[in-house]
Amino acid sequence: MAESNHMTGRRILLGVTGGIAAYKTAELVRQFKRAGAEVRVVMTPDAGRFVTPLTLGTLSENEVHVKIFLENKAGSWTKHVALGLWADLFLVAPLTAQTLSKLVDGACDSMLTAVALTARCPIMVCPAMDHDMYIHPAVRSNLNTLTERGVTVMEAEHGELASGLIGQGRLPAPEAIFEYASALLIRLAKQRGGPLAGKRVVVTAGPTRERIDPVRFISNHSTGTMGFELARAAARRGADVVLVAGPVSLETPEGVRRVDVESTDDMHRAVMSQHDVDIVIMSAAVTDFTPAQPSDSKLKKEGADGALELARTTDILADLGSGKKDGQTFVGFALETDNGLENARGKLERKNLDWIVLNNPKEDGAGFGTGTNRVTLLARDGRTVDLPLLPKAEVAEAILELAVLNKALEDLDPLA
Ligand code: CTP
């Protein structure tokens, strides 16, 4: 699964229609889930004869949608719009001749066909049927029409068919569909314009949480705002962005793939599992200490002496920095109350960074929980750039321009 890391955080809407090959979609859902994608499923009513909504709902860990109208469920009819907006890819597999003709005609008689009309994301279809149907001029013409409309058609395979005949019409294996969908999403990301088109960016944001017992944890005041703005700014410049977020309550920026994590270990794993990364921006306020012995049951006050033995968490950025490859850009953050420049430069060297963003939580309008920040950027080559107090969204824009795109301060639009 060479492309699997490109699926992290992707939102895949799988449309299943009523053909015998529908049974293969159970494995397809697992492939996407294993690769870290979020999966939702829509089925035509007939698809349920071949694979049950319960199976696909269990595997996808999401409710499966079949009907447009659900009795006694207010607001359910707008789901087709919500699903279409939610998805990064609408993948219809298997696609029967019947649903194919409905897609061509713009029919809207089930949740699946309604979603096809409202989806703003790319659509990929995997037609599967008996050989004679597959080569029929009506089916070929319908597939051509979809292709002309920008739908990606993955042609069926040649092989043994359910009818006992041999010919083209078989649904490809789940692994093959998965790889095809991955390659499609990568190609589309590269086609997006912008100075960072084709670049893979990992941004971390928010705090991490270290568990003391089932009800208590160690963490900090980070809200994640700075990291989310950085992810947004990178996506706007065309990058393929994975945002690894600690526990925060923020909306995922448009076009950004998000992975939610809780502990430092989770964040470490999520970051290290990304491959072919060009740029890492580590803005998370990683918790530096973790209880040496987290407890599975709630600790009682009685009998405790109040001391909690702590151990250091993994330094994610230092681990990344030690394996840094040519052409990669690593940006770290330093939150310092004293000797800021000296400490930040020390971290930049120790963690093998290209840039470090220094801020002081004691300054008015800087640090956690404010909408603004006042930062100084330090480069590996010795440059120091002081930015004025700015809204975090503008700080993010400036960091992208200066540290990632290597522009000079004079070339930026006037800062407040
Ligand atoms: N960082 C990290 N993993 C950690 C701690 C920090 O990846 N376990 C990253 C932060 O996301 C930040 C940078 O390292 O980009 C600097 O973090 P900071 O906590 O300020 O530095 P430390 O090296 O932990 O030093 P100290 O807490 O002693 O100031």
XYZ file of C-alpha atoms and ligand atoms in Angstrom:
445
model
C 0.000 0.000 0.000
C 2.483 2.585 -1.214
C -0.034 5.407 -1.339
C -1.705 4.709 1.977
C -0.240 7.689 3.803
C -1.888 9.987 1.252
C -5.267 8.827 2.573
C -4.869 10.054 6.158
C -7.818 12.185 7.113
C -9.425 12.005 3.651
C -13.196 11.884 3.596
C -14.374 9.127 1.329
C -18.050 8.844 0.503
C -18.614 5.354 -0.852
C -21.692 4.787 -2.996
C -22.722 1.155 -3.305
C -25.244 0.000 -5.901
C -27.048 -3.322 -6.285
C -24.665 -5.668 -8.079
C -23.159 -8.915 -6.883
C -19.735 -7.260 -6.535
C -21.186 -5.145 -3.711
C -19.897 -7.790 -1.303
C -16.341 -6.614 -2.080
C -17.071 -3.176 -0.640
C -16.770 -4.484 2.923
C -13.051 -5.014 2.295
C -12.812 -1.703 0.441
C -14.168 0.175 3.469
C -11.568 -1.562 5.648
C -8.764 -0.550 3.282
C -9.727 3.111 3.502
C -10.170 2.953 7.271
C -6.828 1.227 7.772
C -5.159 4.003 5.798
C -6.662 6.610 8.141
C -9.483 7.846 5.901
C -12.946 8.681 7.206
C -15.599 6.702 5.388
C -19.326 7.231 4.993
C -21.520 5.003 2.907
C -24.606 5.605 0.792
C -26.377 2.625 -0.734
C -29.166 2.225 -3.234
C -32.075 0.219 -1.790
C -31.128 -2.804 -3.962
C -27.508 -2.797 -2.813
C -28.804 -3.981 0.565
C -29.630 -7.340 -1.030
C -25.923 -8.014 -1.586
C -24.284 -6.435 1.433
C -26.123 -5.145 4.488
C -26.103 -1.561 5.767
C -25.229 -3.107 9.134
C -21.994 -4.568 7.727
C -20.878 -1.345 6.048
C -22.094 0.784 8.962
C -20.086 -1.297 11.411
C -16.942 -1.229 9.299
C -17.168 2.483 8.460
C -18.242 3.372 12.031
C -20.848 5.685 10.533
C -24.552 5.524 9.798
C -25.280 4.211 6.286
C -27.693 6.275 4.184
C -30.189 4.695 1.827
C -33.359 6.804 1.722
C -33.640 10.528 1.134
C -36.590 10.822 3.488
C -36.545 9.231 6.893
C -39.846 9.112 8.731
C -39.869 10.957 12.041
C -36.419 12.409 11.515
C -36.574 16.164 11.085
C -33.996 17.630 8.721
C -32.917 14.273 7.326
C -33.737 15.241 3.741
C -30.920 17.775 3.596
C -28.351 15.027 4.222
C -27.671 14.640 0.486
C -26.337 18.185 0.426
C -24.339 17.730 3.635
C -22.776 14.470 2.418
C -21.888 15.984 -0.932
C -20.183 18.913 0.785
C -18.463 16.691 3.350
C -16.677 14.360 0.930
C -13.219 14.739 -0.631
C -14.129 11.943 -3.045
C -17.423 10.318 -4.000
C -16.552 6.789 -5.090
C -19.328 4.671 -6.567
C -18.350 1.002 -6.521
C -19.790 -1.150 -7.898
C -21.789 0.951 -10.348
C -24.584 -1.004 -12.031
C -25.891 -0.272 -15.541
C -29.154 0.881 -13.933
C -27.595 3.482 -11.628
C -25.191 4.516 -14.401
C -28.140 5.445 -16.602
C -29.694 7.356 -13.690
C -26.478 9.303 -13.145
C -26.451 10.233 -16.832
C -30.101 11.329 -16.720
C -29.769 13.244 -13.454
C -32.347 11.061 -11.711
C -32.858 11.663 -8.023
C -34.709 8.665 -6.630
C -32.365 7.584 -3.844
C -29.829 9.089 -1.489
C -27.015 7.914 -3.778
C -28.347 9.582 -6.915
C -29.239 12.733 -4.960
C -25.690 12.950 -3.598
C -24.307 12.544 -7.116
C -26.194 15.690 -8.115
C -25.042 17.762 -5.148
C -21.450 16.568 -4.670
C -18.865 19.293 -5.191
C -15.964 16.862 -4.814
C -14.440 14.676 -7.549
C -16.499 11.607 -8.475
C -14.989 8.236 -9.389
C -17.023 5.252 -10.552
C -16.221 1.561 -10.898
C -18.774 0.029 -13.258
C -19.279 -3.723 -12.831
C -21.760 -5.914 -14.687
C -21.986 -8.837 -17.027
C -19.760 -8.676 -20.126
C -22.548 -8.231 -22.676
C -24.034 -5.382 -20.675
C -20.600 -3.840 -20.222
C -19.880 -3.662 -23.949
C -23.432 -2.619 -24.917
C -23.417 0.686 -26.813
C -25.889 2.194 -24.312
C -23.549 1.489 -21.387
C -20.448 2.615 -23.303
C -22.187 5.809 -24.325
C -23.308 6.473 -20.724
C -19.760 5.940 -19.429
C -18.457 8.338 -22.089
C -20.998 10.932 -21.021
C -19.842 10.677 -17.394
C -16.201 10.968 -18.505
C -17.032 14.079 -20.521
C -18.621 15.563 -17.416
C -15.397 15.093 -15.473
C -16.212 11.843 -13.674
C -13.270 9.420 -13.410
C -14.159 5.956 -14.673
C -12.080 2.990 -13.501
C -12.754 0.373 -16.143
C -13.864 -3.099 -15.086
C -11.499 -6.048 -15.176
C -11.483 -9.007 -17.508
C -12.165 -12.304 -15.764
C -14.742 -14.723 -14.479
C -18.166 -13.168 -13.987
C -21.040 -14.113 -11.700
C -22.945 -15.465 -14.712
C -20.185 -18.022 -15.275
C -19.069 -16.248 -18.457
C -15.572 -14.915 -18.923
C -15.147 -11.351 -20.107
C -14.723 -7.711 -19.068
C -17.113 -6.560 -16.355
C -15.574 -7.662 -13.062
C -15.146 -5.151 -10.262
C -11.386 -4.739 -9.625
C -10.022 -5.979 -6.295
C -10.481 -3.616 -3.308
C -6.687 -2.935 -3.185
C -6.703 -1.892 -6.853
C -9.663 0.470 -6.331
C -7.984 1.913 -3.247
C -4.722 2.591 -5.130
C -6.594 4.117 -8.075
C -8.532 6.444 -5.770
C -5.313 7.444 -3.950
C -3.536 8.205 -7.210
C -6.524 10.252 -8.379
C -6.527 12.386 -5.233
C -2.765 12.948 -5.476
C -3.073 13.956 -9.135
C -5.892 16.380 -8.363
C -3.913 17.911 -5.486
C -0.974 18.521 -7.849
C -3.253 20.176 -10.364
C -4.440 22.718 -7.802
C -2.602 25.959 -8.478
C -0.651 28.030 -5.972
C 2.964 28.345 -4.895
C 2.745 25.187 -2.746
C 0.901 22.981 -5.273
C 2.200 19.424 -5.083
C 3.892 20.036 -1.701
C 2.998 17.886 1.277
C 2.735 19.874 4.481
C 2.223 18.574 8.018
C 1.052 21.084 10.621
C 0.546 20.210 14.284
C -1.759 22.250 16.486
C -3.245 22.512 19.949
C -2.128 20.909 23.186
C -1.464 17.258 23.915
C -3.019 15.560 26.931
C -1.265 13.122 29.231
C -3.546 10.853 31.201
C -3.126 10.619 34.975
C -6.183 8.410 35.470
C -9.564 8.043 33.690
C -10.710 11.500 34.842
C -7.555 13.616 35.137
C -4.848 14.736 32.749
C -1.868 17.083 32.352
C -2.119 19.604 29.532
C -1.819 23.330 28.773
C -3.897 26.300 27.611
C -3.225 26.008 23.876
C -6.390 26.512 21.770
C -4.841 25.432 18.456
C -5.740 28.696 16.681
C -2.232 29.398 15.383
C -1.821 25.905 13.918
C -5.258 25.906 12.306
C -4.495 29.266 10.680
C -1.176 27.897 9.409
C -2.920 24.854 7.935
C -5.501 27.114 6.290
C -2.781 29.397 4.874
C -0.823 26.426 3.463
C -3.947 24.867 1.869
C -4.840 28.217 0.297
C -1.435 28.179 -1.371
C -2.264 24.828 -2.953
C -0.440 22.486 -0.541
C -1.688 19.029 0.420
C -2.040 19.646 4.154
C -2.364 17.147 6.999
C -3.296 18.862 10.247
C -2.503 16.790 13.336
C -4.637 18.329 16.061
C -4.682 17.783 19.801
C -7.974 18.212 21.693
C -9.356 21.566 20.469
C -12.761 22.826 19.453
C -12.083 24.371 16.070
C -13.543 23.781 12.616
C -11.267 22.026 10.122
C -10.098 24.589 7.533
C -11.294 23.973 3.990
C -9.171 21.598 1.937
C -7.226 20.355 4.970
C -7.006 16.708 6.077
C -7.292 16.468 9.811
C -6.098 13.777 12.192
C -7.262 14.124 15.802
C -4.923 12.939 18.525
C -4.826 13.149 22.279
C -1.468 12.265 23.811
C 2.070 13.182 22.778
C 2.623 9.560 21.781
C -0.435 9.717 19.490
C 0.857 12.927 17.926
C 4.319 11.420 17.493
C 2.865 8.375 15.718
C 0.573 10.469 13.511
C 3.416 12.752 12.425
C 5.947 9.966 11.840
C 3.464 7.943 9.760
C 3.378 10.682 7.112
C 5.815 10.082 4.271
C 7.258 12.208 1.469
C 6.655 15.304 3.565
C 8.172 18.536 2.238
C 7.325 20.894 5.084
C 6.595 20.378 8.788
C 5.272 23.208 10.924
C 5.227 22.108 14.545
C 3.024 24.664 16.263
C 1.514 22.244 18.798
C 2.107 22.992 22.452
C 3.307 19.489 23.214
C 3.056 18.500 26.866
C 6.609 17.838 28.034
C 5.836 15.484 30.926
C 3.616 12.460 31.320
C 2.724 10.477 34.455
C 5.258 7.674 34.816
C 2.466 5.294 35.797
C -0.965 6.316 34.495
C -3.699 4.596 36.449
C -6.601 2.628 34.961
C -8.783 3.464 37.937
C -9.445 6.836 39.502
C -6.827 7.722 42.080
C -8.194 8.403 45.553
C -7.096 11.324 47.674
C -6.972 9.174 50.746
C -3.546 7.716 51.317
C -1.910 9.660 48.456
C 1.029 11.850 49.405
C 0.324 14.290 46.571
C 3.453 13.440 44.592
C 3.057 12.407 40.975
C 6.032 10.767 39.351
C 6.594 12.179 35.878
C 8.535 11.066 32.822
C 9.576 13.124 29.766
C 7.463 12.752 26.626
C 9.116 12.088 23.267
C 10.422 15.212 21.586
C 8.601 14.896 18.275
C 10.434 17.688 16.511
C 13.858 16.496 17.636
C 13.014 13.013 16.365
C 11.905 14.447 13.024
C 14.928 16.757 12.848
C 17.373 13.899 13.345
C 16.073 12.239 10.163
C 15.737 15.401 8.112
C 16.333 14.978 4.369
C 17.613 17.460 1.776
C 14.872 19.727 0.537
C 12.704 19.419 3.642
C 11.761 22.539 5.597
C 11.089 22.250 9.334
C 9.593 25.105 11.323
C 9.296 24.959 15.105
C 7.838 27.222 17.755
C 9.411 28.429 20.967
C 7.359 29.823 23.794
C 9.767 31.670 26.045
C 9.296 34.035 28.952
C 13.041 34.711 29.516
C 16.127 34.883 27.275
C 13.874 34.302 24.283
C 16.343 34.827 21.431
C 19.054 32.727 23.025
C 16.729 29.870 23.990
C 14.981 29.859 20.631
C 18.263 29.721 18.729
C 19.359 26.828 20.951
C 16.181 24.900 20.070
C 16.610 25.679 16.390
C 20.092 24.137 16.456
C 19.222 21.196 18.719
C 16.149 20.179 16.742
C 17.777 20.757 13.315
C 15.183 23.333 12.193
C 15.214 25.842 9.341
C 13.138 28.406 11.187
C 11.791 28.881 14.665
C 8.935 31.169 15.657
C 9.522 32.804 19.006
C 6.726 34.208 21.121
C 6.385 35.317 24.705
C 3.130 34.500 26.537
C 3.791 37.331 28.976
C 3.579 40.010 26.248
C 0.200 41.693 25.818
C -1.752 40.120 22.939
C 0.657 37.177 22.510
C 0.537 33.471 23.387
C -2.413 31.220 24.266
C -6.066 32.141 24.082
C -5.659 35.463 22.288
C -6.705 36.189 18.712
C -3.381 37.926 18.109
C 0.311 37.151 18.412
C 3.631 38.995 18.364
C 6.382 36.798 17.051
C 10.004 36.919 16.013
C 11.209 34.520 13.328
C 14.731 33.177 13.525
C 16.323 31.444 10.528
C 19.062 28.863 10.498
C 21.246 31.243 8.456
C 21.118 33.825 11.274
C 18.356 36.083 9.959
C 15.947 37.493 12.542
C 12.594 38.957 11.505
C 10.419 40.838 14.009
C 6.734 40.949 13.153
C 4.343 43.476 14.700
C 1.337 42.440 16.844
C -1.063 40.885 14.312
C -4.202 38.732 14.204
C -3.112 35.054 14.217
C -4.429 34.571 10.676
C -2.021 37.257 9.476
C 0.851 35.857 11.529
C 0.210 32.540 9.770
C 0.268 34.210 6.346
C 3.565 35.910 7.187
C 5.150 32.679 8.481
C 4.200 30.899 5.260
C 5.618 33.669 3.074
C 8.824 34.146 5.060
C 9.747 30.716 6.372
C 8.208 28.406 3.795
C 8.322 30.441 0.589
C 11.516 32.249 1.625
C 10.366 35.749 0.796
C 11.914 38.813 2.375
C 9.918 40.966 4.789
C 10.089 43.893 2.325
C 8.295 41.770 -0.308
C 5.254 41.141 1.880
C 2.145 43.298 1.702
C 2.266 46.000 4.373
C 1.784 44.436 7.825
C -0.323 46.284 10.361
N 8.070 19.948 20.710
C 7.947 18.647 20.266
N 7.861 17.608 21.150
C 7.957 17.846 22.482
C 8.101 19.172 22.954
C 8.143 20.184 22.031
O 7.869 18.428 19.048
N 7.879 16.835 23.333
C 8.145 21.031 19.707
C 7.083 22.091 19.857
O 5.949 21.805 19.070
C 7.791 23.334 19.367
C 9.234 23.093 19.729
O 9.361 21.690 19.895
O 7.710 23.484 17.965
C 9.710 23.785 20.975
O 8.921 23.429 22.055
P 9.202 23.875 23.556
O 8.293 23.139 24.448
O 9.185 25.342 23.621
O 10.677 23.400 23.709
P 11.343 22.332 24.578
O 12.432 21.783 23.743
O 10.329 21.368 25.081
O 12.004 23.167 25.748
P 11.464 23.841 27.120
O 10.081 23.322 27.382
O 12.452 23.420 28.108
O 11.493 25.298 26.854
